[in-house]
XYZ file of C-alpha atoms in Angstrom:
570
model
C -21.884 -2.238 6.586
C -20.089 -0.793 9.634
C -17.558 -3.645 9.628
C -16.891 -3.062 5.924
C -16.168 0.631 6.510
C -13.943 -0.286 9.469
C -12.003 -2.609 7.150
C -11.570 0.244 4.658
C -10.340 2.464 7.477
C -7.841 -0.122 8.599
C -6.502 -0.582 5.068
C -5.591 3.102 5.157
C -3.875 2.697 8.534
C -1.759 -0.182 7.227
C -0.885 1.671 4.002
C 0.184 4.781 5.907
C 2.302 2.743 8.308
C 4.098 0.855 5.528
C 4.594 3.786 3.120
C 4.679 6.850 5.343
C 6.497 4.905 8.055
C 9.463 4.356 5.754
C 9.681 8.121 5.212
C 9.735 8.773 8.948
C 12.351 6.069 9.423
C 14.576 7.742 6.844
C 14.519 10.827 9.063
C 15.759 8.701 11.963
C 18.785 7.604 9.919
C 19.316 11.218 8.851
C 19.435 12.164 12.538
C 22.012 9.480 13.374
C 24.170 9.856 10.238
C 26.786 11.994 12.002
C 28.401 15.271 11.049
C 28.221 17.069 7.720
C 31.207 15.265 6.201
C 30.588 11.765 7.548
C 26.858 11.826 6.846
C 26.947 13.450 3.417
C 26.548 10.269 1.343
C 23.802 8.610 3.462
C 21.873 11.877 3.602
C 22.178 12.304 -0.153
C 20.676 8.848 -0.746
C 17.892 9.648 1.719
C 17.144 12.927 -0.077
C 16.952 11.464 -3.577
C 14.902 8.475 -2.385
C 12.360 10.552 -0.459
C 12.001 13.544 -2.759
C 9.558 12.022 -5.311
C 7.217 10.249 -2.861
C 7.212 11.755 0.632
C 4.283 14.123 0.033
C 2.151 11.487 -1.709
C 2.361 9.071 1.224
C 0.467 11.479 3.495
C -2.603 10.896 1.320
C -3.338 7.867 3.490
C -3.365 9.928 6.690
C -5.942 12.294 5.225
C -7.967 9.305 4.052
C -7.963 7.762 7.558
C -8.994 10.993 9.272
C -11.853 11.640 6.849
C -13.219 8.082 7.086
C -12.991 8.069 10.903
C -14.662 11.447 11.190
C -17.453 10.625 8.729
C -18.198 6.980 9.528
C -17.498 6.840 13.281
C -18.128 10.332 14.699
C -18.423 9.276 18.395
C -15.025 7.576 18.223
C -13.515 10.563 16.409
C -14.847 12.942 19.072
C -13.607 10.729 21.921
C -10.121 10.405 20.422
C -9.645 14.075 19.544
C -10.889 15.384 22.909
C -8.689 12.992 24.881
C -5.533 12.491 22.818
C -5.319 16.023 21.460
C -1.778 16.602 22.772
C -0.067 13.762 20.835
C -2.293 14.515 17.824
C -1.184 18.166 17.777
C 2.447 17.142 18.238
C 2.187 14.621 15.400
C 0.596 17.117 13.013
C 3.132 19.778 14.003
C 5.880 17.244 13.380
C 4.533 16.505 9.890
C 4.523 20.220 9.024
C 8.015 20.883 10.435
C 9.346 17.739 8.800
C 8.132 18.773 5.366
C 9.382 22.334 5.769
C 12.777 21.157 7.008
C 13.163 18.669 4.164
C 12.257 21.268 1.517
C 14.254 24.191 2.899
C 17.351 22.113 3.599
C 17.703 21.401 -0.122
C 17.037 25.031 -1.082
C 19.553 26.720 1.232
C 23.287 27.021 0.643
C 24.597 28.165 4.029
C 25.809 25.368 6.275
C 24.213 26.826 9.416
C 20.792 27.006 7.795
C 21.131 23.498 6.375
C 21.917 22.190 9.855
C 18.894 23.967 11.328
C 16.475 22.668 8.712
C 18.074 19.226 8.777
C 17.610 19.044 12.546
C 13.942 20.027 12.177
C 13.438 17.320 9.549
C 15.209 14.605 11.543
C 13.745 15.338 14.979
C 10.217 15.647 13.574
C 10.665 12.308 11.817
C 11.190 10.683 15.210
C 8.577 12.670 17.132
C 5.700 11.981 14.719
C 5.791 8.146 14.650
C 6.324 8.095 18.416
C 3.140 10.132 18.911
C 1.175 7.884 16.571
C 2.429 4.804 18.430
C 1.530 6.397 21.754
C -1.986 7.086 20.454
C -2.325 3.431 19.431
C -1.170 2.338 22.895
C -3.667 4.626 24.605
C -6.505 3.287 22.473
C -5.543 -0.356 22.912
C -5.293 -0.051 26.669
C -8.788 1.475 26.922
C -7.721 4.866 28.266
C -10.002 6.856 25.944
C -13.532 7.060 27.437
C -16.556 6.778 25.191
C -17.759 10.260 26.105
C -14.323 11.750 25.401
C -12.538 14.397 27.485
C -10.348 11.784 29.163
C -7.113 12.492 30.999
C -4.942 14.463 28.589
C -1.666 13.166 30.071
C -2.148 9.610 31.311
C -4.027 8.685 28.133
C -0.747 8.718 26.192
C 1.915 8.724 28.911
C 1.559 5.158 30.184
C 3.404 1.839 29.718
C 1.361 0.699 26.699
C 1.716 4.055 24.948
C 5.452 4.253 25.602
C 5.854 0.733 24.232
C 3.750 1.636 21.183
C 5.771 4.795 20.538
C 9.127 3.032 20.768
C 7.973 0.174 18.542
C 6.644 2.658 15.983
C 10.009 4.456 15.760
C 11.910 1.152 15.537
C 9.586 -0.333 12.914
C 9.841 2.814 10.776
C 13.630 2.716 11.094
C 13.720 -0.939 10.032
C 11.515 -0.253 7.020
C 13.535 2.758 5.913
C 16.897 1.032 6.306
C 15.642 -1.949 4.287
C 14.315 0.258 1.483
C 17.540 2.282 1.407
C 19.644 -0.892 1.327
C 17.803 -2.069 -1.777
C 18.138 1.398 -3.315
C 21.902 1.334 -2.706
C 22.103 -2.087 -4.382
C 20.194 -0.769 -7.390
C 22.768 2.025 -7.618
C 25.614 -0.477 -7.219
C 26.978 1.503 -4.275
C 28.679 -1.131 -2.121
C 29.629 1.318 0.619
C 26.083 2.560 1.200
C 24.755 -0.977 0.795
C 26.855 -2.178 3.728
C 26.044 0.988 5.670
C 22.270 0.613 5.498
C 22.284 -3.212 5.559
C 24.018 -3.204 8.942
C 21.534 -0.663 10.269
C 18.548 -2.553 8.881
C 19.657 -5.766 10.557
C 20.352 -3.943 13.826
C 16.961 -2.194 13.729
C 15.208 -5.499 12.964
C 16.954 -7.258 15.842
C 16.188 -4.438 18.303
C 12.559 -4.305 17.172
C 12.207 -8.032 17.795
C 13.794 -7.750 21.245
C 11.547 -4.845 22.250
C 8.500 -6.760 20.979
C 9.377 -9.728 23.184
C 9.905 -7.456 26.184
C 6.619 -5.722 25.368
C 4.722 -8.953 26.033
C 5.278 -8.465 29.752
C 4.294 -4.801 29.547
C 0.999 -5.641 27.833
C 0.292 -8.478 30.276
C 0.458 -6.007 33.167
C -0.997 -2.863 31.568
C -3.353 -4.064 28.791
C -4.632 -7.536 29.715
C -7.342 -7.691 27.035
C -4.907 -6.775 24.284
C -2.425 -9.336 25.603
C -4.984 -12.152 25.658
C -6.267 -11.300 22.189
C -2.732 -11.142 20.760
C -1.993 -14.534 22.271
C -5.324 -15.898 21.003
C -7.095 -14.925 17.752
C -4.247 -12.690 16.558
C -1.439 -15.139 17.375
C -1.095 -16.505 13.788
C -0.601 -12.963 12.512
C 2.048 -12.267 15.144
C 3.899 -15.464 14.223
C 3.717 -14.628 10.504
C 5.051 -11.142 11.258
C 8.046 -12.652 13.057
C 8.663 -15.022 10.146
C 8.419 -12.127 7.676
C 10.949 -10.130 9.678
C 13.393 -13.052 9.728
C 12.943 -13.613 5.987
C 13.608 -9.926 5.345
C 16.828 -10.040 7.374
C 17.947 -13.194 5.558
C 17.320 -11.586 2.173
C 19.287 -8.535 3.240
C 22.221 -10.707 4.241
C 22.027 -12.615 0.945
C 22.127 -9.353 -1.080
C 18.730 -10.020 -2.650
C 16.630 -7.176 -3.986
C 13.589 -9.184 -5.082
C 11.222 -9.684 -2.163
C 13.306 -7.881 0.460
C 11.110 -4.809 0.707
C 7.970 -6.923 0.464
C 9.107 -9.099 3.392
C 9.906 -6.075 5.564
C 6.680 -4.260 4.705
C 4.683 -7.465 5.187
C 6.148 -7.995 8.656
C 5.188 -4.485 9.762
C 1.760 -4.728 8.136
C 1.035 -8.037 9.890
C 1.909 -6.525 13.264
C -0.587 -3.705 12.679
C -3.245 -6.092 11.393
C -2.693 -8.232 14.489
C -3.249 -5.168 16.657
C -6.486 -4.471 14.764
C -7.733 -8.040 15.152
C -6.886 -7.914 18.862
C -9.010 -4.781 19.302
C -12.002 -6.124 17.334
C -14.906 -5.463 17.779
C -14.036 -2.327 19.779
C -12.753 0.963 18.401
C -11.511 2.233 21.756
C -9.681 -0.885 22.873
C -12.070 -2.229 25.500
C -15.337 -0.401 24.771
C -17.405 1.386 22.087
C -17.917 -1.290 19.480
C -17.803 -0.645 15.747
C -21.585 -0.878 15.365
C -22.208 1.443 18.342
C -19.945 4.147 16.922
C -21.125 3.832 13.316
C -22.960 6.586 11.480
C -26.351 5.883 9.822
C -26.381 3.315 7.024
C -26.973 5.988 4.378
C -23.748 7.729 5.411
C -21.843 4.449 5.517
C -23.031 3.570 2.002
C -21.683 6.880 0.697
C -18.376 6.294 2.506
C -18.075 2.838 0.922
C -18.694 4.243 -2.557
C -16.250 7.112 -2.073
C -13.615 4.765 -0.619
C -13.873 2.409 -3.603
C -13.624 5.270 -6.100
C -10.721 6.810 -4.168
C -8.912 3.468 -4.108
C -9.367 2.969 -7.843
C -7.984 6.448 -8.499
C -5.269 6.743 -5.863
C -3.725 3.283 -5.866
C -2.844 3.192 -9.609
C -1.467 6.731 -9.336
C 0.757 5.802 -6.413
C 1.922 2.633 -8.169
C 2.853 4.671 -11.234
C 4.673 7.213 -9.065
C 6.720 4.522 -7.312
C 7.539 2.818 -10.608
C 8.711 6.057 -12.197
C 10.765 7.038 -9.160
C 12.299 3.552 -9.074
C 13.367 3.938 -12.713
C 14.778 7.395 -12.092
C 12.234 9.111 -14.337
C 11.171 11.512 -11.593
C 13.562 13.429 -9.414
C 15.522 14.472 -12.499
C 17.919 16.588 -10.455
C 19.692 13.409 -9.363
C 19.227 10.834 -12.129
C 18.891 11.712 -15.808
C 15.685 11.029 -17.633
C 16.198 7.883 -19.736
C 13.470 8.224 -22.338
C 13.547 9.970 -25.687
C 17.244 10.877 -25.749
C 19.014 11.899 -28.896
C 22.123 10.468 -30.452
C 24.224 13.327 -29.260
C 23.300 12.494 -25.668
C 24.112 8.781 -25.892
C 27.368 7.120 -24.969
C 29.596 5.140 -27.355
C 27.866 1.873 -26.533
C 24.513 3.200 -27.678
C 22.706 1.887 -24.602
C 21.353 5.235 -23.505
C 22.216 7.458 -20.584
C 22.843 5.472 -17.427
C 23.637 6.570 -13.936
C 27.194 7.645 -13.439
C 28.273 7.871 -17.070
C 25.375 9.540 -18.928
C 26.426 13.137 -18.475
C 30.062 12.447 -19.331
C 29.088 10.544 -22.443
C 26.773 13.321 -23.498
C 29.530 15.920 -23.122
C 31.980 13.765 -25.083
C 29.492 13.305 -27.917
C 28.596 16.973 -28.036
C 32.261 18.021 -28.121
C 32.923 15.909 -31.216
C 29.609 15.304 -32.920
C 30.989 14.093 -36.249
C 33.490 11.630 -34.755
C 30.997 10.339 -32.222
C 28.429 9.844 -34.963
C 30.847 7.696 -36.981
C 31.972 5.641 -33.957
C 28.551 5.090 -32.430
C 26.443 4.904 -35.588
C 26.653 1.154 -35.969
C 25.716 0.505 -32.354
C 22.872 3.002 -32.342
C 21.316 1.624 -35.520
C 21.971 -2.073 -34.988
C 19.523 -4.092 -37.055
C 18.551 -1.112 -39.213
C 19.737 0.293 -42.538
C 21.059 3.530 -41.035
C 24.753 4.374 -41.342
C 27.131 6.268 -39.137
C 27.175 9.213 -41.512
C 23.408 9.378 -41.577
C 23.352 9.183 -37.803
C 25.749 12.078 -37.589
C 23.510 14.200 -39.791
C 20.288 13.216 -38.012
C 20.352 14.286 -34.342
C 17.367 12.198 -33.219
C 16.915 8.427 -33.455
C 13.875 6.230 -32.883
C 13.113 5.262 -29.317
C 14.846 2.115 -28.140
C 12.740 -0.904 -27.024
C 13.033 -0.086 -23.332
C 11.706 3.402 -23.964
C 8.823 2.047 -26.026
C 7.866 -0.391 -23.284
C 7.882 2.335 -20.654
C 5.534 4.659 -22.561
C 2.341 5.343 -20.621
C -0.738 3.472 -21.835
C -3.881 5.224 -23.006
C -6.033 5.949 -19.983
C -9.515 5.717 -21.526
C -9.784 1.887 -21.172
C -8.559 2.165 -17.586
C -11.125 4.862 -16.817
C -13.954 2.845 -18.366
C -12.949 -0.307 -16.491
C -12.632 1.633 -13.237
C -16.123 3.061 -13.703
C -17.622 -0.348 -14.475
C -15.880 -1.948 -11.512
C -17.012 0.867 -9.205
C -20.636 0.425 -10.321
C -20.331 -3.321 -9.701
C -18.859 -2.803 -6.237
C -21.562 -0.310 -5.249
C -24.354 -2.577 -6.539
C -22.945 -5.547 -4.651
C -22.412 -3.549 -1.457
C -25.990 -2.246 -1.477
C -27.353 -5.774 -1.748
C -24.981 -7.379 0.771
C -26.333 -7.390 4.328
C -24.142 -9.527 6.608
C -25.804 -7.928 9.657
C -29.291 -9.215 8.711
C -30.974 -11.530 11.227
C -31.543 -14.118 8.513
C -27.860 -14.260 7.623
C -26.724 -14.326 11.251
C -29.039 -17.292 11.814
C -27.369 -19.410 9.135
C -25.143 -22.300 10.096
C -21.781 -21.229 8.642
C -18.481 -23.160 8.657
C -15.686 -22.356 11.101
C -13.370 -21.369 8.267
C -15.592 -18.502 7.117
C -13.656 -15.198 7.444
C -15.030 -12.426 9.695
C -17.290 -9.874 7.964
C -14.630 -7.150 7.858
C -12.242 -9.438 5.939
C -14.472 -9.433 2.852
C -14.090 -5.672 2.388
C -10.357 -5.888 2.978
C -10.042 -8.565 0.284
C -12.498 -7.270 -2.300
C -11.021 -3.759 -2.468
C -7.657 -4.828 -3.993
C -9.445 -7.482 -6.078
C -11.738 -4.892 -7.656
C -8.692 -2.718 -8.313
C -6.950 -5.661 -9.988
C -9.963 -6.193 -12.284
C -9.816 -2.532 -13.369
C -6.064 -2.663 -13.979
C -6.172 -5.970 -15.864
C -9.153 -4.856 -17.934
C -7.569 -1.561 -18.908
C -4.284 -3.241 -19.814
C -5.910 -5.992 -21.892
C -8.219 -3.595 -23.716
C -5.234 -1.406 -24.576
C -3.505 -4.351 -26.228
C -6.556 -5.834 -28.004
C -7.718 -4.526 -31.370
C -10.904 -4.590 -33.419
C -13.174 -7.597 -32.949
C -10.899 -8.990 -30.246
C -11.355 -5.834 -28.158
C -15.162 -5.951 -28.504
C -15.260 -9.609 -27.467
C -12.998 -8.916 -24.508
C -15.111 -5.960 -23.384
C -18.237 -8.137 -23.577
C -16.545 -10.840 -21.493
C -15.613 -8.318 -18.817
C -19.140 -6.854 -18.777
C -20.728 -10.306 -18.391
C -18.320 -11.191 -15.602
C -19.055 -7.993 -13.676
C -22.796 -8.526 -14.086
C -22.487 -12.017 -12.593
C -20.339 -10.588 -9.815
C -22.986 -8.060 -8.811
C -25.768 -10.601 -9.332
C -24.474 -13.015 -6.701
C -25.151 -10.561 -3.844
C -28.720 -10.084 -5.013
C -29.301 -13.832 -5.375
C -27.888 -14.659 -1.957
C -29.009 -11.737 0.221
C -32.058 -10.210 -1.442
C -33.637 -13.587 -2.249
C -32.286 -15.065 1.007
C -31.319 -18.153 -0.966
C -27.893 -19.780 -0.525
C -28.851 -22.241 -3.283
C -29.496 -19.421 -5.776
C -26.255 -17.823 -4.648
C -24.408 -21.084 -5.310
C -25.801 -21.195 -8.834
C -24.708 -17.604 -9.368
C -21.167 -18.162 -8.100
C -20.788 -21.302 -10.254
C -21.698 -19.215 -13.279
C -19.185 -16.611 -12.121
C -16.467 -19.285 -11.880
C -17.208 -20.412 -15.422
C -17.050 -16.809 -16.581
C -13.709 -16.400 -14.797
C -12.257 -19.360 -16.693
C -13.411 -17.924 -20.028
C -12.167 -14.455 -19.095
C -8.735 -15.707 -17.998
C -8.330 -17.713 -21.203
C -9.305 -14.769 -23.416
C -7.152 -12.290 -21.506
C -4.164 -14.660 -21.530
C -4.305 -14.767 -25.333
C -4.157 -10.973 -25.349
C -1.843 -10.087 -22.449
C -0.339 -12.617 -20.049
C 0.516 -10.017 -17.422
C -3.134 -8.962 -17.236
C -4.118 -12.619 -16.838
C -1.720 -12.972 -13.904
C -3.232 -9.854 -12.307
C -6.707 -11.432 -12.638
C -5.675 -14.771 -11.154
C -6.182 -13.825 -7.440
C -9.732 -12.689 -8.284
C -10.534 -16.070 -9.847
C -9.006 -17.930 -6.883
C -11.042 -15.918 -4.376
C -14.241 -16.555 -6.322
C -13.488 -20.289 -6.227
C -13.021 -20.041 -2.471
C -16.341 -18.168 -2.200
C -17.993 -20.985 -4.157
C -16.735 -23.535 -1.638
C -17.988 -21.359 1.207
C -21.395 -20.942 -0.418
C -21.653 -24.681 -1.053
C -20.839 -25.382 2.598
C -23.621 -23.018 3.707
C -26.088 -24.785 1.395
C -25.158 -28.173 2.852
C -25.403 -26.941 6.443
C -28.793 -25.291 5.969
C -31.289 -27.771 4.557
C -34.436 -25.867 5.539
C -36.649 -24.630 2.703
C -36.050 -21.033 1.750
C -38.426 -18.460 3.157
C -39.728 -16.232 0.395
C -39.632 -12.503 0.274
C -36.877 -9.944 0.567
C -34.623 -9.783 3.593
C -35.829 -7.444 6.282
C -32.701 -7.398 8.458
């Protein structure tokens, strides 16, 4: 259970680094953009890109602090009583950064804008540096188990300085990559070249500092160095490959996959750091199990984390999708849904960036003439005429607007509740720390215990999303059959844990997972007939279950002894 909660905690760390890190990196480019005239256009793109999402990304920081405090109180006490200086500086930087970003847009005097802009930019560099320094102090083992360690040397040391510099560079690389793609979406060639050059430079410098950091870690953090060159080496290599792929996509002017490659590279570096520290929370001491709270507390944390993930992740996805379409942050890009004829341009394609407002003014200045000229285009495929269009100010929503309408949330809520109940039931039955389970002969390719929580969390979320989407599309008898298929599948999902762990029977577990695989095939086929996108979302879940079947079968083959009856006693 403790390893599962640690995996949940680390998911939050990775999410905050990838999402919040890009926000901090944007502040770095704001700081280096130059004077008011030369930096006006880059700063404007930074403002309109950050405005809809920068507050939401701090949700992950709050999540990490709450989980650490609740699930691992000795580690939380040791960290806060030793590294309180960089923690206070980081939190102060977050506050000043938010205030500077908000007040800079609200003021009109140049002097005040410069003051608030400087607060925003400098805080955006200070905060990730402090977080990187904290990671370096933890990894090098400078935080004692009892806490109250040296307040200066714990974060002013070679490993911490390396961690701080790498954090600033990685955030800068992420932000420049995201802004390059945003400039391409806006068809702004000047800003595209501006941020592309900076993204490639930041990526190259980050790689060079990482290579130089190998020698720093070898001298200052030998355990971390040996673990990074051992169990975590594949992740480090994949991170390097992801960074190179991201740079290549930037050079090739590709938008699809560019941000994913950059975020994946940074995420893999952080995951590699986590694997290198395992099983210790403080780098070289205080293991995860030693620092864990009682099992009752951990069970509550697992349930709350699953519910929070099912609620927060879809909300953040929706926020990013809306901001990417320009449907939030209306002060910069016009809202594109539900417009009237008088607000459309002559082509009838709706308000688009750069020409929507001008078209709207032209139409409003000559409503009758615009109605006659644009009527045919606006009512293509219908029986409406230009004259009728001129008399009727509103027209039906176009197909793109219809597709972007929000779905009904009741099916999503029901699926999320069912998935949460399944996850909690499975987690209560699963006991990977039991003596019986530890005594089994397992294959070498079995993932570590913490990996199962890291994988199942997004898989459960995908089941809820796919179920809600498919049930929204289905009607009548088809919806009832689909709901029954989902319910049966979730029951088999929760049943496997009870068959394997409570009965202490790998053979019974194998039978249960084979039934689950068969249910997955039926579910995928039924969902595909209703909504192909939902079927694609479910596909990783089915693949993982097939992998779990192979793992279960291998355990059955390797353990031929007769099953011992009775429930597991740990």
